[in-house]
PDB file of C-alpha atoms in Angstrom:
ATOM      1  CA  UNK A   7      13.203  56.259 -42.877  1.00  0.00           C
ATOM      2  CA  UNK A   8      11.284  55.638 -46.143  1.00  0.00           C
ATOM      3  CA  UNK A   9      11.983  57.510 -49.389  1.00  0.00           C
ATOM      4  CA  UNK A  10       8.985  58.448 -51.523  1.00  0.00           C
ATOM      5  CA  UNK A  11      10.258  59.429 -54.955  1.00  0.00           C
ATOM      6  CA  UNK A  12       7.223  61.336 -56.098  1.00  0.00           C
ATOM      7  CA  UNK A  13       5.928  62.032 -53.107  1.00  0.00           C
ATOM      8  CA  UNK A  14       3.958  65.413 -53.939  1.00  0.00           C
ATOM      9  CA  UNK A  15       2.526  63.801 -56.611  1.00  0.00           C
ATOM     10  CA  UNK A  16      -1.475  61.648 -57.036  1.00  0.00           C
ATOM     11  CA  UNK A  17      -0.224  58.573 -55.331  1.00  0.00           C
ATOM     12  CA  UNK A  18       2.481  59.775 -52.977  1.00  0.00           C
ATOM     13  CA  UNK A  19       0.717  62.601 -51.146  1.00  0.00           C
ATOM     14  CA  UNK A  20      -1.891  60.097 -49.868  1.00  0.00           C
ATOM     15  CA  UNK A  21       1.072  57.176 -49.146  1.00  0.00           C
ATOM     16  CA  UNK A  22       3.301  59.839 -47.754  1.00  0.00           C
ATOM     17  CA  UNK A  23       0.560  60.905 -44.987  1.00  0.00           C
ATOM     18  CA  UNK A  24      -0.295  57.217 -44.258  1.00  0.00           C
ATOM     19  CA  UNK A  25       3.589  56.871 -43.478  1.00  0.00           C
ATOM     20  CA  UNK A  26       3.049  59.203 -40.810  1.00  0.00           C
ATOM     21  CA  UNK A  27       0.255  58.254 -39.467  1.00  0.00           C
ATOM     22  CA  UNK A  28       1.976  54.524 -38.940  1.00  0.00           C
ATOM     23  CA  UNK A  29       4.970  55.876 -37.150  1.00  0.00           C
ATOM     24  CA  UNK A  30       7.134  56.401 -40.328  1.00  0.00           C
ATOM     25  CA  UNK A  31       9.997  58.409 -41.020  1.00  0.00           C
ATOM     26  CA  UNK A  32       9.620  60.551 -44.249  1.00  0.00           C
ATOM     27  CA  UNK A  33      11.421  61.943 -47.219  1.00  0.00           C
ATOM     28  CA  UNK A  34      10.435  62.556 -50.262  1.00  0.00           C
ATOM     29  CA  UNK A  35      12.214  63.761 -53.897  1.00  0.00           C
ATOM     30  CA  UNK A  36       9.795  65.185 -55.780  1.00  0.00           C
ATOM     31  CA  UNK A  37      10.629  67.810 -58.880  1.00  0.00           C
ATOM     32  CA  UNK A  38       7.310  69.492 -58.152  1.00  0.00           C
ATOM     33  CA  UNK A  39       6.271  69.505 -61.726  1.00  0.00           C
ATOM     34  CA  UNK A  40       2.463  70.339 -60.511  1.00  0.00           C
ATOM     35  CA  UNK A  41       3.824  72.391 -57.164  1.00  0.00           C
ATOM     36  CA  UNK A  42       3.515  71.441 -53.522  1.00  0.00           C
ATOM     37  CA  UNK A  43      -0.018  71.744 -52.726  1.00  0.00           C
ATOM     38  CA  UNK A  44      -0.156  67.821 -52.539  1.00  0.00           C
ATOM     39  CA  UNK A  45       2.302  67.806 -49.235  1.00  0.00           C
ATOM     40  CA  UNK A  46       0.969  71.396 -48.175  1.00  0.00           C
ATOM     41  CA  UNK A  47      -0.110  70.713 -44.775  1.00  0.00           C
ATOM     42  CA  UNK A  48       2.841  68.151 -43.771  1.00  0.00           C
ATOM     43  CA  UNK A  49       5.416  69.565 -45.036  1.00  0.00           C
ATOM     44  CA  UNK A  50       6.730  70.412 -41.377  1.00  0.00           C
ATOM     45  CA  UNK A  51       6.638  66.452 -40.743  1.00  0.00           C
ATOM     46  CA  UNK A  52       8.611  65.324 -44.069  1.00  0.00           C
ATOM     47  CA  UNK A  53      11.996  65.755 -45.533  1.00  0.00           C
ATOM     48  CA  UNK A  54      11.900  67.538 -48.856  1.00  0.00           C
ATOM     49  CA  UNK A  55      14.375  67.346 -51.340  1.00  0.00           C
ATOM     50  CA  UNK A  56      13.667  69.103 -54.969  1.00  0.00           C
ATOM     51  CA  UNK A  57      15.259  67.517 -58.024  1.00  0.00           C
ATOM     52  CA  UNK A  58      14.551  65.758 -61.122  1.00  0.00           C
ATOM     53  CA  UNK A  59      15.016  61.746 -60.834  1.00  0.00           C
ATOM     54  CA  UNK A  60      17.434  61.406 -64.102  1.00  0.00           C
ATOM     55  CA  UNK A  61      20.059  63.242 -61.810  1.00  0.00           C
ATOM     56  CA  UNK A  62      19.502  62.011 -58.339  1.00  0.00           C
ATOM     57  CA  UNK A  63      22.482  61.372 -56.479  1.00  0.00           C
ATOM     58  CA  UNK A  64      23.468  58.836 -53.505  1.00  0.00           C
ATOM     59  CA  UNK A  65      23.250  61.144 -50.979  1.00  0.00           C
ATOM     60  CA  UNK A  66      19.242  61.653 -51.188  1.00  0.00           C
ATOM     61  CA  UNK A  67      19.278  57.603 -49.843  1.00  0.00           C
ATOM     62  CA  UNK A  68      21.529  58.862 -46.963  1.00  0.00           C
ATOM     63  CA  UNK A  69      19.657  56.924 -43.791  1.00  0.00           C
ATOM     64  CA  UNK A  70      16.781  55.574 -46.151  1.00  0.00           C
ATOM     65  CA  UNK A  71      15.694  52.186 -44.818  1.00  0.00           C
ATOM     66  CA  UNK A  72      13.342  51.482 -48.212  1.00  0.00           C
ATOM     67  CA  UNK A  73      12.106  53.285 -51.163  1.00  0.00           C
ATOM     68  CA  UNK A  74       8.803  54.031 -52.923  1.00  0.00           C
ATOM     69  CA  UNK A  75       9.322  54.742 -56.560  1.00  0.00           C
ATOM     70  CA  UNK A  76       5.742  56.463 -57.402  1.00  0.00           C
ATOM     71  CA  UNK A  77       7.778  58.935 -59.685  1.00  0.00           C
ATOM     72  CA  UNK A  78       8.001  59.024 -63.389  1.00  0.00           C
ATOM     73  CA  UNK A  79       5.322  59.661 -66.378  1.00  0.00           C
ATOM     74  CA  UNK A  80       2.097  58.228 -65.404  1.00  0.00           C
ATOM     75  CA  UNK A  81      -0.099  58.221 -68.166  1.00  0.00           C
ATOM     76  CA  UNK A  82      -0.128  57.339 -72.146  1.00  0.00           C
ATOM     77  CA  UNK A  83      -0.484  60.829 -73.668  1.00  0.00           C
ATOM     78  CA  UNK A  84       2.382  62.102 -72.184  1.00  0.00           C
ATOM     79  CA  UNK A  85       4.308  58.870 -72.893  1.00  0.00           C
ATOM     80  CA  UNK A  86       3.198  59.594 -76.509  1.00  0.00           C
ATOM     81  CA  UNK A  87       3.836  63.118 -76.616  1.00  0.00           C
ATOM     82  CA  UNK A  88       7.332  63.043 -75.667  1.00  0.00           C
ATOM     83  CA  UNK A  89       8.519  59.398 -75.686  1.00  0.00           C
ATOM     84  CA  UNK A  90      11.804  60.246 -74.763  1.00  0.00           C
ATOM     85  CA  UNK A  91      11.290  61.633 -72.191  1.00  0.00           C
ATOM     86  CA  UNK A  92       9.229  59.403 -71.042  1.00  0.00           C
ATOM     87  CA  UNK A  93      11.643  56.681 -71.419  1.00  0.00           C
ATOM     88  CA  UNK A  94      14.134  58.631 -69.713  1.00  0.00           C
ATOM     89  CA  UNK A  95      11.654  59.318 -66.545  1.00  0.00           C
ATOM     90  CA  UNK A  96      10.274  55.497 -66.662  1.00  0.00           C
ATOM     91  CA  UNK A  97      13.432  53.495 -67.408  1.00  0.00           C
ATOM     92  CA  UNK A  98      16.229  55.111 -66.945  1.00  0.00           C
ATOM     93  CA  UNK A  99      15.586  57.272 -63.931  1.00  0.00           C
ATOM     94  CA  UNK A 100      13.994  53.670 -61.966  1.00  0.00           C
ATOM     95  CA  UNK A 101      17.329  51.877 -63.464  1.00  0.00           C
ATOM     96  CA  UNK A 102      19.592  54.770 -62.054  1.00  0.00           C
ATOM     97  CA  UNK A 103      17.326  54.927 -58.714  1.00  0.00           C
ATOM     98  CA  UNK A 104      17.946  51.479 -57.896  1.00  0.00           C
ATOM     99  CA  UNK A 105      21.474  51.147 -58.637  1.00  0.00           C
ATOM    100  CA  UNK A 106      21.791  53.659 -55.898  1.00  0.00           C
ATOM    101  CA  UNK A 107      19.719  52.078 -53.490  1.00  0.00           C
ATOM    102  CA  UNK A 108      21.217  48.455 -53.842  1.00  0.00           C
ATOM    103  CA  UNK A 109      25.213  50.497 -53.295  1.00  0.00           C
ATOM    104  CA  UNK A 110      23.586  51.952 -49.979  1.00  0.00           C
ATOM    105  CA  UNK A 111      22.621  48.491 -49.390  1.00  0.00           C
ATOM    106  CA  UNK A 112      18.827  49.064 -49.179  1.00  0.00           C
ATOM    107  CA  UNK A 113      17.211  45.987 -49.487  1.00  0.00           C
ATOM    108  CA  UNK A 114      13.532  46.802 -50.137  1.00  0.00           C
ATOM    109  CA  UNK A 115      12.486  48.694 -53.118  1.00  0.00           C
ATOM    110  CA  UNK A 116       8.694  49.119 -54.364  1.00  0.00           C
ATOM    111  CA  UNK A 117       8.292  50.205 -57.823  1.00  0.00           C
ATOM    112  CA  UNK A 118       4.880  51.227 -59.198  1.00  0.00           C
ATOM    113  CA  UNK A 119       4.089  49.665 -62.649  1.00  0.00           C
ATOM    114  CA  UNK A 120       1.159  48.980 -64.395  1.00  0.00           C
ATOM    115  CA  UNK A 121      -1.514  46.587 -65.279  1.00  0.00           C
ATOM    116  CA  UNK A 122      -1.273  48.181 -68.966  1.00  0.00           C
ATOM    117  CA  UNK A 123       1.487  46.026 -69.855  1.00  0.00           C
ATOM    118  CA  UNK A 124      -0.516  42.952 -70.062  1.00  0.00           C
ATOM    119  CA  UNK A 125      -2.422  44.352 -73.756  1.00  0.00           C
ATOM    120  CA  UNK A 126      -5.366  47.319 -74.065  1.00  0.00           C
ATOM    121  CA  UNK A 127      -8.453  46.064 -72.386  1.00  0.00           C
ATOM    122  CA  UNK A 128     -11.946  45.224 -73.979  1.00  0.00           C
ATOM    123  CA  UNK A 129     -15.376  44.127 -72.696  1.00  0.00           C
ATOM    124  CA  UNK A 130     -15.541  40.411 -72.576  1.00  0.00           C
ATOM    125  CA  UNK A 131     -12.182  39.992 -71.444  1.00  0.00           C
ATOM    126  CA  UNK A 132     -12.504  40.289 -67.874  1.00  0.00           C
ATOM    127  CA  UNK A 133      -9.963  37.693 -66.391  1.00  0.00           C
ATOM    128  CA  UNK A 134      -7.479  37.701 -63.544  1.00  0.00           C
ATOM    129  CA  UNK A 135      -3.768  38.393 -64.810  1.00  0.00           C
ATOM    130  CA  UNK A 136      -0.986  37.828 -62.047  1.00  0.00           C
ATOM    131  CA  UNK A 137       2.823  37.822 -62.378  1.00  0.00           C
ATOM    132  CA  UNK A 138       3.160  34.193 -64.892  1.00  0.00           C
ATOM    133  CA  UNK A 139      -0.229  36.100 -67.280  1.00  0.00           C
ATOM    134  CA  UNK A 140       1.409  36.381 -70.659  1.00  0.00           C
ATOM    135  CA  UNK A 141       2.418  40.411 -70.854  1.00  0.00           C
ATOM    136  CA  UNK A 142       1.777  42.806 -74.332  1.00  0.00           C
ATOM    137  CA  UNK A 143       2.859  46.377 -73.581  1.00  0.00           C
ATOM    138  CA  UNK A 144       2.053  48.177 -76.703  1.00  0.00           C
ATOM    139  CA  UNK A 145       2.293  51.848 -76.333  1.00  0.00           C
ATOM    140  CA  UNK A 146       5.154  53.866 -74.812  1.00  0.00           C
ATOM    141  CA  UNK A 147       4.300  54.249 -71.057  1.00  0.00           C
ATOM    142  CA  UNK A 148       3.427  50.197 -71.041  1.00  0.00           C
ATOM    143  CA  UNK A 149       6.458  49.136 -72.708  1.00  0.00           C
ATOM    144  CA  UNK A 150       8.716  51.556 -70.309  1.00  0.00           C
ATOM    145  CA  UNK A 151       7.025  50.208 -67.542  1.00  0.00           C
ATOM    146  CA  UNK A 152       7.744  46.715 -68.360  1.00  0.00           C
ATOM    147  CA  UNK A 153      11.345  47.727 -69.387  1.00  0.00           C
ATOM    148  CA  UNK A 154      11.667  49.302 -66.125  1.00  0.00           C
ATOM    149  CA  UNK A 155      10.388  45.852 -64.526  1.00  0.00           C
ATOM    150  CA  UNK A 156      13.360  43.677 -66.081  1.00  0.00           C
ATOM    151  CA  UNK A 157      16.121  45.607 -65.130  1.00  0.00           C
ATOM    152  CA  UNK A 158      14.498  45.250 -61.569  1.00  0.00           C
ATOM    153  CA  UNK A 159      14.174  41.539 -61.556  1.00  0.00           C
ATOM    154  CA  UNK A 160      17.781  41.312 -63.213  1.00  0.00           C
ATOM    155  CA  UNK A 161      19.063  43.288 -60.167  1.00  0.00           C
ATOM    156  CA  UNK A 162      17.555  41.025 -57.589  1.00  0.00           C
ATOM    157  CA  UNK A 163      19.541  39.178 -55.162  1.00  0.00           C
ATOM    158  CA  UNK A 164      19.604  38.305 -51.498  1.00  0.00           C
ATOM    159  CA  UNK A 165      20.550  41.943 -50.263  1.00  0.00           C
ATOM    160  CA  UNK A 166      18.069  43.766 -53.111  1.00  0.00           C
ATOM    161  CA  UNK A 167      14.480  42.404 -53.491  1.00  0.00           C
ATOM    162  CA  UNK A 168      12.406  44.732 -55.307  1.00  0.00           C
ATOM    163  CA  UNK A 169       8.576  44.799 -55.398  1.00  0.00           C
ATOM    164  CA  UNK A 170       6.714  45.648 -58.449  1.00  0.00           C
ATOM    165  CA  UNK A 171       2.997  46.343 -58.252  1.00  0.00           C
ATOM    166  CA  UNK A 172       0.906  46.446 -61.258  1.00  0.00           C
ATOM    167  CA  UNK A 173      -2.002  48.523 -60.554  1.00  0.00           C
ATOM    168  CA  UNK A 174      -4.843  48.666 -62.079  1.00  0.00           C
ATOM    169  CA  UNK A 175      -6.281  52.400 -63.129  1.00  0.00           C
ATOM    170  CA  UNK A 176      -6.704  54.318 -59.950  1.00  0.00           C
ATOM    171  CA  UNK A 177      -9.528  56.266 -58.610  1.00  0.00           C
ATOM    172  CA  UNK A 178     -10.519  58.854 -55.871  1.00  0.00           C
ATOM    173  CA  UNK A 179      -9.381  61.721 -53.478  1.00  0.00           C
ATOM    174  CA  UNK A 180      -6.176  62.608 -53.447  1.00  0.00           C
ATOM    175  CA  UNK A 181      -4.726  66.090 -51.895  1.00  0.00           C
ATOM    176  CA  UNK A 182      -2.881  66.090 -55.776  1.00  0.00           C
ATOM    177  CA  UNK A 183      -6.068  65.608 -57.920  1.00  0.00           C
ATOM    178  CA  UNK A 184      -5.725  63.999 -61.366  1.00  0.00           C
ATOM    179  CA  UNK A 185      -8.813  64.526 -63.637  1.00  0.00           C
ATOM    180  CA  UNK A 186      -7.126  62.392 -66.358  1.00  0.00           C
ATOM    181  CA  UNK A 187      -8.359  58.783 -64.678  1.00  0.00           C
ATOM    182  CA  UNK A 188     -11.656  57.518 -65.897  1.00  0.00           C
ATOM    183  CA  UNK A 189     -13.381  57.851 -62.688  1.00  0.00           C
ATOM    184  CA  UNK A 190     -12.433  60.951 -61.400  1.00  0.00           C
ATOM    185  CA  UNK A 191     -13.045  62.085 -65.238  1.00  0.00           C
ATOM    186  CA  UNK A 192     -16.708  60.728 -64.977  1.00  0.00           C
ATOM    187  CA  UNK A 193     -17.879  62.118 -61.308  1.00  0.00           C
ATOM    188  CA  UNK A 194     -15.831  65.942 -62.119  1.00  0.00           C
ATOM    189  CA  UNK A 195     -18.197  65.324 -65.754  1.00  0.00           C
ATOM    190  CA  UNK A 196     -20.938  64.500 -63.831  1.00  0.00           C
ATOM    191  CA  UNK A 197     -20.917  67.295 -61.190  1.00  0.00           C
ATOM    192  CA  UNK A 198     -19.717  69.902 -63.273  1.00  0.00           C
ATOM    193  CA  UNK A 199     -21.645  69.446 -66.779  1.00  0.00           C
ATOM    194  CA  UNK A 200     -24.799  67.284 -65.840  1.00  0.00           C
ATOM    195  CA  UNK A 201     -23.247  64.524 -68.470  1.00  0.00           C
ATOM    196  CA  UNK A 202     -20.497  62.349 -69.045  1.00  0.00           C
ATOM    197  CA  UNK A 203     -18.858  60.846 -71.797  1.00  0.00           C
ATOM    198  CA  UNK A 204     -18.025  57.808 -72.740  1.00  0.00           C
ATOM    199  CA  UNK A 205     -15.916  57.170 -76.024  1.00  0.00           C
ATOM    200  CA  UNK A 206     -15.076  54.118 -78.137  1.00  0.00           C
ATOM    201  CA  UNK A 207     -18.677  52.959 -78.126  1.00  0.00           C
ATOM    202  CA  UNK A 208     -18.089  51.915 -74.680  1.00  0.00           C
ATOM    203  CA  UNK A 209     -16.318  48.819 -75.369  1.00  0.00           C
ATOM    204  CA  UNK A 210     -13.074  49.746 -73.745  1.00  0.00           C
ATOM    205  CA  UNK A 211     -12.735  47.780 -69.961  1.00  0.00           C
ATOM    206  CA  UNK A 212     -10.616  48.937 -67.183  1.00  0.00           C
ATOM    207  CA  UNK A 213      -9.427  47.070 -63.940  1.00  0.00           C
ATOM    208  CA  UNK A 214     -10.331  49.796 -61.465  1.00  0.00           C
ATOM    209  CA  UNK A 215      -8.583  50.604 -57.996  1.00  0.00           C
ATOM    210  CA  UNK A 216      -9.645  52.527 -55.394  1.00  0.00           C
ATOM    211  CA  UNK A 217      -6.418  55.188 -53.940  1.00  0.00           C
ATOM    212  CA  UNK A 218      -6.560  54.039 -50.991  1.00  0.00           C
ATOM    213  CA  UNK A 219      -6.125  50.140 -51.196  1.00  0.00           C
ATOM    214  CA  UNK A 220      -3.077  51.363 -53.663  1.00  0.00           C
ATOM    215  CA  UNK A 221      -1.545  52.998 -50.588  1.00  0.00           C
ATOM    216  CA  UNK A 222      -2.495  50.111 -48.435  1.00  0.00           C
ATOM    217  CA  UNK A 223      -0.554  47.931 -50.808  1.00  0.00           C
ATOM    218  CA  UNK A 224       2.178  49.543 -51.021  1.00  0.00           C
ATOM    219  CA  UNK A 225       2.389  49.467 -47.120  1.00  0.00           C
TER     220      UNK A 225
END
């Protein structure tokens, strides 16, 4: 069985419905901050378990083969807003998550990071960063995410091999919309006012990711 932490949420309600439709076992643990209209429709074919990720407890990784951390803060003005919180949700919460995991001996662990932590981007930068690419997290939700990165690594042995997958800024359908992400910003603009804007003189760059090769990474 595979554990979806955030499961209801953007990400997870598309990755928990390609689970299924591999052959996958299901749970998620989700504090269904924005509801459950994400899972609506298969929430008959999941496990559910409600509760806020700062206070999990060993038994929701009762059975749980691997684990899917797509929880957390996801984006900067939130981080900003509250960055306590936010390091709370991003560091602490992933650090407490896979403590638990590694004492009920599960051996895989994905954790969803970010490509932010390698600097902001700007046209006329456009190179390929991988995992030895020098790293500059400079606001909060970049710097928690690469935080939240070495405690994983320092954790890794032969029974506890996290992956960490630094995706780039994510766009399209999901049964959870977000109308925060530059895309999905641009066609809602587009459709809905005739116009879209663009800000910073149009100078700021972004690696772009399409949902569903996310999911079929994380698979």
């Amino acid at each position: 069985m595979v554990l979806v932490v955030g499961g209801a949420g953007y990400v997870g309600s598309m990755l928990v419905r390609e689970l299924l439709n591999k052959g996958y076992a299901v749970r998620i643990f989700d504090k269904f901050y924005y509801g459950e209209k994400g899972i609506e429709d298969v929430k008959d074919r999941i496990e559910i378990i409600q509760g806020d990720m700062r206070s999990m407890d060993l038994s929701v990784l009762q059975e749980i083969d691997a684990v899917i951390n797509v929880g957390g803060l996801s984006n900067d003005p939130t981080a900003e807003y509250n960055p306590r919180a936010n390091y709370e949700m991003n560091v602490v919460a992933t650090e407490t998550l896979a403590k638990l995991s590694k004492k009920r001996g599960i051996k895989r662990f994905i954790f969803a990071s970010s490509c932010s932590i390698y600097d902001l981007g700007f046209a006329g930068e456009d190179v390929v960063q991988d995992e030895e690419a020098k790293v500059n997290p400079k606001a909060a939700y970049s710097k928690s995410k690469y935080d939240a990165e070495r405690i994983l690594l320092k954790m890794v042995d032969e029974d506890f091999c996290p992956v960490i997958l630094r995706k780039g800024t994510i766009f399209g359908f999901s049964y959870r919309m977000r109308y925060d992400l530059v895309v999905n910003t641009f066609v809602k603009d587009a459709l809905t006012k005739g116009k879209i804007t663009i800000f910073r003189g149009g100078e700021m760059w972004r690696p772009l990711v399409d949902i569903s090769d996310v999911v079929k990474a994380y698979l």
